[in-house]
């Protein structure tokens, strides 16, 4: 089926041809008549094309140019498509304005940056926190925020972790800065004022550290008296001995809790500021093997598979704490006669430390909460085995410092696997060790 425009054009051609034939029959000017008709038709098409071009350029205020036939139909189709595009553009503009309006209500400062870090737009909160103004659009963000830590973070182009600074634009408050890359190398700069949260966390950390430190002295005194009472012979010693030994065990457990609290407070306060070095993990694990067998007292079968050429950049003491916590947990929660396998290896993704046991296992619903402080799957068993409930919390904080991850796989009655994954950038394979092999 032809469109109405094509039908009109065909009707016009047929009608004019019949008129031309009648004229030529009457005048006998056949050649002149057809030449004139052809020239007139071409001129008519050129005139309609010119009107269409002016309409496309916006030279006429009419809805579509007063053309007929094919050009009329073409103009109508273009006009309809244009209206559809304008409607779509209006919808996209409405959504864009809706998003910008919503961003203005967010309490965080949000700034959109292009590929060269020029400001594209920002929300109202940015005017308060970053002191940005309308005339700053198009300027580089480095010229407006001259905080050295921020400029270094921006140039590093490693945005997996956020940046925490304690002064911004001359304001002595704590801010968390996060850059999120998005469409075509553009970036969203998000700045949040976390002063109140930071102060509350600092108060909590200071309280834990001070309380733990102050409790160590009286606990040491109590433990000393208990040891003296146990070692001193007397007529009623047999009656009081079980109670005294239980009190001594609980005092040792409390002392272990205090030590773990101090360690955790140290991790959270970021007091480890020493320069990172290549840590000889194989040597650490050899010593750990001996300590694990002493802790087990011969009740478990150990298997250590250690890559002697694999080193990692970091600090020795925190890594020792991670490895020892995972291995000691395996010893505590694996029945006598069970097997504990320790692996230190690397692949294309990085270095991995894995501890696998044949212990009691952990139900799936408990796994997400294992790294919470004092969280216990089985409280009675944890106390009986001497667990403090802080070991995995310490492991979590140390691994976060190394941008590493802890993965837990477990089945009830089958055992568990705890695996630490370290980034490939921290890994070093010792060539000398490979040559010795």
Short mmCIF file of C-alpha atoms in Angstrom, two decimals:
data_model
loop_
_atom_site.label_atom_id
_atom_site.label_comp_id
_atom_site.label_asym_id
_atom_site.label_seq_id
_atom_site.Cartn_x
_atom_site.Cartn_y
_atom_site.Cartn_z
CA UNK A 1 0.00 0.00 0.00
CA UNK A 2 1.23 3.48 -0.94
CA UNK A 3 1.24 6.35 1.52
CA UNK A 4 -1.08 9.31 1.02
CA UNK A 5 1.82 11.47 -0.21
CA UNK A 6 2.81 8.97 -2.90
CA UNK A 7 -0.84 8.60 -3.94
CA UNK A 8 -1.18 12.38 -4.34
CA UNK A 9 2.03 12.52 -6.36
CA UNK A 10 0.87 9.72 -8.69
CA UNK A 11 -2.52 11.38 -9.08
CA UNK A 12 -0.85 14.67 -10.01
CA UNK A 13 1.44 12.94 -12.57
CA UNK A 14 -1.44 11.02 -14.20
CA UNK A 15 -3.66 14.10 -14.36
CA UNK A 16 -0.96 16.36 -15.82
CA UNK A 17 0.08 13.69 -18.33
CA UNK A 18 -3.49 13.40 -19.61
CA UNK A 19 -3.59 17.17 -19.92
CA UNK A 20 -0.26 17.12 -21.73
CA UNK A 21 -1.43 14.44 -24.17
CA UNK A 22 -4.60 16.40 -24.94
CA UNK A 23 -2.56 19.58 -25.48
CA UNK A 24 -0.07 17.80 -27.78
CA UNK A 25 -2.95 16.16 -29.74
CA UNK A 26 -4.60 19.50 -30.29
CA UNK A 27 -1.43 21.47 -31.15
CA UNK A 28 0.65 18.61 -32.59
CA UNK A 29 3.61 19.85 -30.44
CA UNK A 30 4.61 16.45 -29.11
CA UNK A 31 8.36 16.96 -28.60
CA UNK A 32 8.03 20.54 -27.31
CA UNK A 33 5.22 19.52 -24.97
CA UNK A 34 7.13 16.61 -23.39
CA UNK A 35 10.34 18.69 -23.01
CA UNK A 36 8.36 21.48 -21.33
CA UNK A 37 6.63 18.96 -19.06
CA UNK A 38 9.96 17.39 -18.03
CA UNK A 39 11.53 20.77 -17.28
CA UNK A 40 8.45 21.86 -15.32
CA UNK A 41 8.47 18.63 -13.25
CA UNK A 42 12.18 19.01 -12.44
CA UNK A 43 11.69 22.67 -11.50
CA UNK A 44 8.76 21.75 -9.28
CA UNK A 45 10.84 19.11 -7.44
CA UNK A 46 13.76 21.53 -7.01
CA UNK A 47 11.40 24.20 -5.65
CA UNK A 48 9.91 21.72 -3.15
CA UNK A 49 13.40 20.55 -2.15
CA UNK A 50 14.41 24.16 -1.47
CA UNK A 51 11.35 24.73 0.70
CA UNK A 52 12.16 21.51 2.59
CA UNK A 53 15.76 22.65 3.18
CA UNK A 54 14.56 26.00 4.55
CA UNK A 55 12.16 24.21 6.86
CA UNK A 56 14.92 21.90 8.09
CA UNK A 57 17.13 24.97 8.72
CA UNK A 58 14.34 26.63 10.68
CA UNK A 59 13.68 29.30 8.08
CA UNK A 60 9.91 28.92 8.24
CA UNK A 61 7.48 28.99 11.15
CA UNK A 62 5.04 26.58 9.51
CA UNK A 63 4.55 23.11 11.00
CA UNK A 64 5.79 21.78 7.67
CA UNK A 65 6.46 23.52 4.31
CA UNK A 66 3.56 23.96 1.86
CA UNK A 67 4.78 21.27 -0.50
CA UNK A 68 2.78 18.53 -2.12
CA UNK A 69 3.31 14.94 -3.10
CA UNK A 70 6.50 13.17 -2.05
CA UNK A 71 7.98 16.16 -0.24
CA UNK A 72 4.83 16.70 1.74
CA UNK A 73 4.94 13.09 2.93
CA UNK A 74 8.65 13.33 3.70
CA UNK A 75 8.11 16.52 5.67
CA UNK A 76 5.33 14.91 7.67
CA UNK A 77 7.48 11.87 8.54
CA UNK A 78 10.44 14.05 9.57
CA UNK A 79 8.16 16.26 11.64
CA UNK A 80 6.66 13.27 13.42
CA UNK A 81 10.12 11.83 14.16
CA UNK A 82 11.27 15.22 15.41
CA UNK A 83 8.34 15.47 17.81
CA UNK A 84 9.13 11.96 19.12
CA UNK A 85 12.78 12.90 19.66
CA UNK A 86 11.80 16.13 21.42
CA UNK A 87 9.46 14.18 23.70
CA UNK A 88 12.25 11.70 24.49
CA UNK A 89 14.71 14.55 25.09
CA UNK A 90 12.21 16.25 27.42
CA UNK A 91 11.81 12.99 29.36
CA UNK A 92 15.59 12.55 29.67
CA UNK A 93 15.96 16.17 30.73
CA UNK A 94 13.25 15.67 33.36
CA UNK A 95 15.02 12.59 34.71
CA UNK A 96 18.34 14.44 34.73
CA UNK A 97 16.85 17.36 36.60
CA UNK A 98 15.15 14.94 39.02
CA UNK A 99 18.50 13.27 39.74
CA UNK A 100 20.20 16.64 40.25
CA UNK A 101 17.40 17.77 42.56
CA UNK A 102 17.75 14.57 44.61
CA UNK A 103 21.54 14.99 44.78
CA UNK A 104 21.06 18.49 46.18
CA UNK A 105 19.32 16.98 49.22
CA UNK A 106 22.09 14.46 49.97
CA UNK A 107 24.13 15.53 53.04
CA UNK A 108 27.37 14.45 51.34
CA UNK A 109 29.25 16.71 48.96
CA UNK A 110 29.01 15.28 45.43
CA UNK A 111 31.10 16.62 42.55
CA UNK A 112 31.14 15.27 38.99
CA UNK A 113 34.55 15.40 37.27
CA UNK A 114 35.45 14.81 33.64
CA UNK A 115 38.48 12.92 32.28
CA UNK A 116 40.85 15.82 33.08
CA UNK A 117 39.33 16.37 36.57
CA UNK A 118 37.41 19.50 35.51
CA UNK A 119 34.26 20.16 37.54
CA UNK A 120 31.07 19.41 35.57
CA UNK A 121 28.49 19.98 38.32
CA UNK A 122 28.15 19.76 42.10
CA UNK A 123 25.36 19.66 44.68
CA UNK A 124 24.43 22.23 47.30
CA UNK A 125 26.35 20.48 50.09
CA UNK A 126 29.58 20.97 48.11
CA UNK A 127 29.15 24.72 48.52
CA UNK A 128 29.28 24.28 52.31
CA UNK A 129 31.94 21.58 52.68
CA UNK A 130 34.21 22.34 49.70
CA UNK A 131 33.32 26.06 49.35
CA UNK A 132 32.59 25.67 45.63
CA UNK A 133 30.80 28.39 43.63
CA UNK A 134 28.94 28.47 40.31
CA UNK A 135 31.93 30.04 38.57
CA UNK A 136 34.06 27.02 39.59
CA UNK A 137 32.35 24.81 37.00
CA UNK A 138 34.96 23.98 34.36
CA UNK A 139 37.92 24.51 36.70
CA UNK A 140 40.24 21.71 37.83
CA UNK A 141 39.43 20.27 41.23
CA UNK A 142 43.14 20.25 42.18
CA UNK A 143 43.19 24.04 42.00
CA UNK A 144 40.30 24.33 44.46
CA UNK A 145 41.12 21.56 46.95
CA UNK A 146 44.83 21.90 47.65
CA UNK A 147 45.03 19.29 50.39
CA UNK A 148 48.25 17.30 49.62
CA UNK A 149 46.71 14.00 50.71
CA UNK A 150 43.73 14.54 48.41
CA UNK A 151 45.90 15.48 45.42
CA UNK A 152 48.05 12.39 45.95
CA UNK A 153 44.91 10.22 46.23
CA UNK A 154 43.49 11.75 43.04
CA UNK A 155 46.68 11.25 41.04
CA UNK A 156 47.22 7.68 42.27
CA UNK A 157 44.02 6.63 40.43
CA UNK A 158 43.56 3.75 42.85
CA UNK A 159 40.08 4.32 44.21
CA UNK A 160 39.25 0.96 45.82
CA UNK A 161 39.71 2.47 49.29
CA UNK A 162 38.50 5.79 50.63
CA UNK A 163 40.70 8.57 52.03
CA UNK A 164 40.26 9.92 55.57
CA UNK A 165 41.65 13.39 56.31
CA UNK A 166 41.38 15.58 59.39
CA UNK A 167 41.42 18.98 57.73
CA UNK A 168 39.77 20.30 54.57
CA UNK A 169 39.59 23.84 53.22
CA UNK A 170 40.95 25.11 56.54
CA UNK A 171 38.27 23.35 58.60
CA UNK A 172 39.61 21.08 61.35
CA UNK A 173 37.12 18.24 61.03
CA UNK A 174 37.34 14.63 59.87
CA UNK A 175 36.23 13.87 56.32
CA UNK A 176 36.02 10.67 54.33
CA UNK A 177 36.72 11.13 50.61
CA UNK A 178 35.72 8.56 48.00
CA UNK A 179 36.14 8.72 44.22
CA UNK A 180 33.91 6.49 42.09
CA UNK A 181 34.76 6.15 38.37
CA UNK A 182 31.74 5.99 36.06
CA UNK A 183 30.72 6.57 32.44
CA UNK A 184 33.62 7.12 29.98
CA UNK A 185 36.36 7.93 32.52
CA UNK A 186 34.22 10.43 34.42
CA UNK A 187 34.41 10.43 38.22
CA UNK A 188 32.15 11.17 41.17
CA UNK A 189 33.89 12.81 44.12
CA UNK A 190 31.98 12.13 47.35
CA UNK A 191 33.02 13.90 50.57
CA UNK A 192 31.36 13.01 53.87
CA UNK A 193 31.81 14.72 57.23
CA UNK A 194 32.41 11.85 59.68
CA UNK A 195 33.68 13.92 62.60
CA UNK A 196 31.00 12.77 65.04
CA UNK A 197 31.33 9.10 64.05
CA UNK A 198 35.13 9.32 64.19
CA UNK A 199 35.08 10.94 67.64
CA UNK A 200 32.67 8.30 68.97
CA UNK A 201 34.86 5.52 67.58
CA UNK A 202 37.95 7.18 69.05
CA UNK A 203 36.29 7.47 72.48
CA UNK A 204 35.34 3.80 72.31
CA UNK A 205 38.87 2.77 71.30
CA UNK A 206 40.42 4.92 74.04
CA UNK A 207 38.05 3.48 76.62
CA UNK A 208 38.89 -0.08 75.63
CA UNK A 209 42.62 0.64 75.63
CA UNK A 210 42.56 2.47 78.99
CA UNK A 211 40.25 -0.04 80.67
CA UNK A 212 42.31 -2.97 79.43
CA UNK A 213 45.53 -1.34 80.57
CA UNK A 214 44.16 -0.47 84.02
CA UNK A 215 42.73 -3.97 84.56
CA UNK A 216 46.03 -5.69 83.85
CA UNK A 217 47.62 -4.68 87.18
CA UNK A 218 44.88 -5.89 89.58
CA UNK A 219 44.44 -9.03 87.48
CA UNK A 220 48.16 -9.77 87.76
CA UNK A 221 47.95 -9.38 91.54
CA UNK A 222 44.94 -11.71 91.78
CA UNK A 223 46.66 -14.28 89.60
CA UNK A 224 49.77 -14.12 91.77
CA UNK A 225 47.81 -14.74 94.96
CA UNK A 226 45.96 -17.65 93.32
CA UNK A 227 49.22 -19.28 92.27
CA UNK A 228 50.58 -18.82 95.78
CA UNK A 229 47.46 -20.35 97.34
CA UNK A 230 47.59 -23.33 94.96
CA UNK A 231 51.28 -23.96 95.68
CA UNK A 232 50.93 -23.55 99.48
CA UNK A 233 50.16 -26.86 101.26
CA UNK A 234 47.44 -26.82 103.92
CA UNK A 235 44.88 -28.98 105.68
CA UNK A 236 42.03 -27.91 103.41
CA UNK A 237 43.98 -27.74 100.16
CA UNK A 238 42.23 -30.73 98.57
CA UNK A 239 38.84 -29.16 99.20
CA UNK A 240 39.76 -25.72 97.77
CA UNK A 241 42.15 -26.87 95.04
CA UNK A 242 39.52 -27.40 92.26
CA UNK A 243 37.98 -23.98 92.95
CA UNK A 244 41.37 -22.28 93.02
CA UNK A 245 42.43 -23.94 89.76
CA UNK A 246 39.17 -22.88 88.12
CA UNK A 247 39.75 -19.32 89.31
CA UNK A 248 43.26 -19.41 87.90
CA UNK A 249 41.98 -20.66 84.53
CA UNK A 250 39.41 -17.87 84.39
CA UNK A 251 42.02 -15.27 85.32
CA UNK A 252 44.24 -16.52 82.49
CA UNK A 253 41.30 -16.31 80.14
CA UNK A 254 40.55 -12.76 81.27
CA UNK A 255 44.18 -11.85 80.76
CA UNK A 256 44.01 -13.26 77.22
CA UNK A 257 40.88 -11.16 76.55
CA UNK A 258 42.67 -8.02 77.75
CA UNK A 259 45.66 -8.75 75.53
CA UNK A 260 43.36 -9.25 72.54
CA UNK A 261 41.49 -6.04 73.34
CA UNK A 262 44.76 -4.11 73.44
CA UNK A 263 45.83 -5.68 70.15
CA UNK A 264 42.50 -4.81 68.55
CA UNK A 265 42.65 -1.26 69.87
CA UNK A 266 46.13 -0.95 68.41
CA UNK A 267 44.91 -2.14 65.04
CA UNK A 268 41.97 0.29 65.01
CA UNK A 269 44.05 3.25 66.17
CA UNK A 270 46.44 2.68 63.24
CA UNK A 271 49.50 2.74 65.44
CA UNK A 272 51.46 0.50 63.06
CA UNK A 273 53.30 3.21 61.15
CA UNK A 274 56.58 1.41 60.44
CA UNK A 275 57.71 1.18 56.85
CA UNK A 276 56.53 -1.94 55.05
CA UNK A 277 59.15 -4.56 54.21
CA UNK A 278 59.20 -7.94 52.49
CA UNK A 279 58.13 -10.37 55.21
CA UNK A 280 59.67 -13.86 55.23
CA UNK A 281 56.40 -15.75 55.70
CA UNK A 282 57.92 -19.26 55.26
CA UNK A 283 60.19 -18.67 58.28
CA UNK A 284 57.22 -17.43 60.33
CA UNK A 285 55.20 -20.52 59.41
CA UNK A 286 58.04 -22.86 60.39
CA UNK A 287 58.00 -21.38 63.90
CA UNK A 288 54.20 -21.48 63.87
CA UNK A 289 54.32 -25.18 63.04
CA UNK A 290 56.26 -25.84 66.25
CA UNK A 291 53.95 -23.63 68.34
CA UNK A 292 50.86 -25.32 66.91
CA UNK A 293 52.16 -28.78 67.83
CA UNK A 294 52.87 -27.56 71.37
CA UNK A 295 49.35 -26.12 71.60
CA UNK A 296 47.88 -29.36 70.29
CA UNK A 297 49.92 -31.50 72.72
CA UNK A 298 50.11 -34.26 70.14
CA UNK A 299 46.34 -34.60 69.71
CA UNK A 300 46.22 -33.51 66.04
CA UNK A 301 47.90 -34.39 62.77
CA UNK A 302 49.45 -31.31 61.11
CA UNK A 303 50.31 -30.85 57.45
CA UNK A 304 52.15 -27.67 56.40
CA UNK A 305 52.50 -27.04 52.64
CA UNK A 306 54.55 -23.84 52.40
CA UNK A 307 55.99 -22.19 49.29
CA UNK A 308 59.48 -21.27 50.54
CA UNK A 309 59.97 -18.76 47.73
CA UNK A 310 56.87 -16.71 48.51
CA UNK A 311 57.28 -13.43 50.42
CA UNK A 312 54.79 -10.63 51.02
CA UNK A 313 55.17 -6.90 51.60
CA UNK A 314 53.90 -5.75 55.00
CA UNK A 315 54.71 -5.99 58.71
CA UNK A 316 55.81 -9.20 60.41
CA UNK A 317 53.99 -8.93 63.75
CA UNK A 318 50.44 -8.33 62.43
CA UNK A 319 50.87 -11.16 59.92
CA UNK A 320 52.04 -13.47 62.71
CA UNK A 321 48.89 -12.56 64.63
CA UNK A 322 46.69 -13.46 61.63
CA UNK A 323 48.38 -16.81 61.03
CA UNK A 324 48.46 -17.77 64.73
CA UNK A 325 44.80 -16.86 65.33
CA UNK A 326 43.59 -19.01 62.44
CA UNK A 327 45.78 -21.99 63.34
CA UNK A 328 44.96 -21.81 67.08
CA UNK A 329 41.24 -21.69 66.26
CA UNK A 330 41.64 -24.84 64.16
CA UNK A 331 43.36 -26.56 67.09
CA UNK A 332 40.66 -25.48 69.58
CA UNK A 333 37.71 -26.58 67.47
CA UNK A 334 39.10 -29.80 66.02
CA UNK A 335 38.56 -32.93 68.15
CA UNK A 336 41.54 -35.10 69.13
CA UNK A 337 42.75 -37.22 66.24
CA UNK A 338 41.66 -34.65 63.64
CA UNK A 339 43.78 -33.28 60.83
CA UNK A 340 44.82 -29.64 60.29
CA UNK A 341 46.29 -28.56 56.94
CA UNK A 342 48.07 -25.22 56.47
CA UNK A 343 48.91 -23.92 52.98
CA UNK A 344 50.89 -20.87 51.84
CA UNK A 345 50.80 -20.55 48.07
CA UNK A 346 50.25 -18.14 45.21
CA UNK A 347 48.50 -18.04 41.84
CA UNK A 348 47.60 -15.46 39.20
CA UNK A 349 45.34 -13.61 41.68
CA UNK A 350 47.87 -13.23 44.51
CA UNK A 351 49.10 -14.97 47.67
CA UNK A 352 46.88 -17.19 49.83
CA UNK A 353 47.10 -18.50 53.39
CA UNK A 354 44.62 -21.31 54.05
CA UNK A 355 43.91 -23.35 57.18
CA UNK A 356 41.71 -26.44 56.74
CA UNK A 357 40.58 -28.62 59.63
CA UNK A 358 38.37 -31.63 60.19
CA UNK A 359 36.66 -30.03 63.18
CA UNK A 360 33.08 -29.48 64.26
CA UNK A 361 32.26 -27.07 61.43
CA UNK A 362 30.16 -23.90 61.41
CA UNK A 363 26.56 -23.43 60.29
CA UNK A 364 26.07 -21.10 57.31
CA UNK A 365 23.98 -18.59 59.27
CA UNK A 366 26.90 -17.95 61.66
CA UNK A 367 29.63 -17.38 59.04
CA UNK A 368 28.80 -13.69 58.23
CA UNK A 369 29.09 -12.77 61.93
CA UNK A 370 32.27 -14.63 62.79
CA UNK A 371 34.44 -11.48 62.69
CA UNK A 372 32.23 -9.58 65.15
CA UNK A 373 33.74 -8.97 68.56
CA UNK A 374 32.87 -11.57 71.18
CA UNK A 375 30.56 -13.38 68.77
CA UNK A 376 30.56 -17.11 69.53
CA UNK A 377 28.87 -19.93 67.72
CA UNK A 378 28.94 -22.11 70.84
CA UNK A 379 29.54 -20.05 73.99
CA UNK A 380 30.09 -23.00 76.32
CA UNK A 381 32.62 -24.65 74.00
CA UNK A 382 34.47 -21.36 73.42
CA UNK A 383 34.93 -20.84 77.13
CA UNK A 384 36.00 -24.42 77.63
CA UNK A 385 38.64 -24.14 74.90
CA UNK A 386 39.93 -20.78 76.12
CA UNK A 387 38.69 -18.68 73.20
CA UNK A 388 38.30 -14.93 73.77
CA UNK A 389 35.91 -14.17 70.91
CA UNK A 390 38.28 -11.52 69.54
CA UNK A 391 40.66 -13.55 67.38
CA UNK A 392 38.77 -13.26 64.10
CA UNK A 393 37.96 -9.58 64.79
CA UNK A 394 41.72 -8.98 64.99
CA UNK A 395 42.24 -10.98 61.80
CA UNK A 396 39.61 -8.88 60.02
CA UNK A 397 41.18 -5.56 61.00
CA UNK A 398 44.66 -6.62 60.01
CA UNK A 399 43.49 -7.94 56.65
CA UNK A 400 41.60 -4.70 55.97
CA UNK A 401 44.86 -2.84 56.52
CA UNK A 402 46.44 -5.02 53.82
CA UNK A 403 43.41 -4.70 51.53
CA UNK A 404 43.08 -8.48 51.83
CA UNK A 405 39.98 -10.63 52.25
CA UNK A 406 38.97 -13.51 54.52
CA UNK A 407 36.93 -16.35 53.00
CA UNK A 408 35.27 -19.02 55.16
CA UNK A 409 33.91 -22.35 53.93
CA UNK A 410 32.48 -24.79 56.45
CA UNK A 411 30.17 -27.77 56.87
CA UNK A 412 28.75 -29.01 60.14
CA UNK A 413 30.58 -32.15 61.23
CA UNK A 414 33.01 -31.99 58.27
CA UNK A 415 35.34 -29.12 59.11
CA UNK A 416 36.21 -25.61 57.99
CA UNK A 417 38.59 -23.73 55.72
CA UNK A 418 39.71 -20.19 56.50
CA UNK A 419 41.56 -18.53 53.61
CA UNK A 420 43.27 -15.14 53.48
CA UNK A 421 43.68 -13.67 49.99
CA UNK A 422 46.42 -11.05 49.52
CA UNK A 423 46.65 -8.84 46.42
CA UNK A 424 49.16 -9.71 43.72
CA UNK A 425 50.87 -6.31 44.17
CA UNK A 426 52.14 -7.40 47.60
CA UNK A 427 53.58 -10.69 46.43
CA UNK A 428 57.25 -11.37 45.74
CA UNK A 429 58.67 -14.71 44.66
CA UNK A 430 62.24 -15.07 45.88
CA UNK A 431 64.54 -16.13 43.03
CA UNK A 432 67.20 -17.36 45.44
CA UNK A 433 64.74 -19.74 46.98
CA UNK A 434 63.83 -21.02 43.54
CA UNK A 435 67.51 -21.54 42.73
CA UNK A 436 68.03 -23.50 45.93
CA UNK A 437 65.17 -25.80 44.94
#
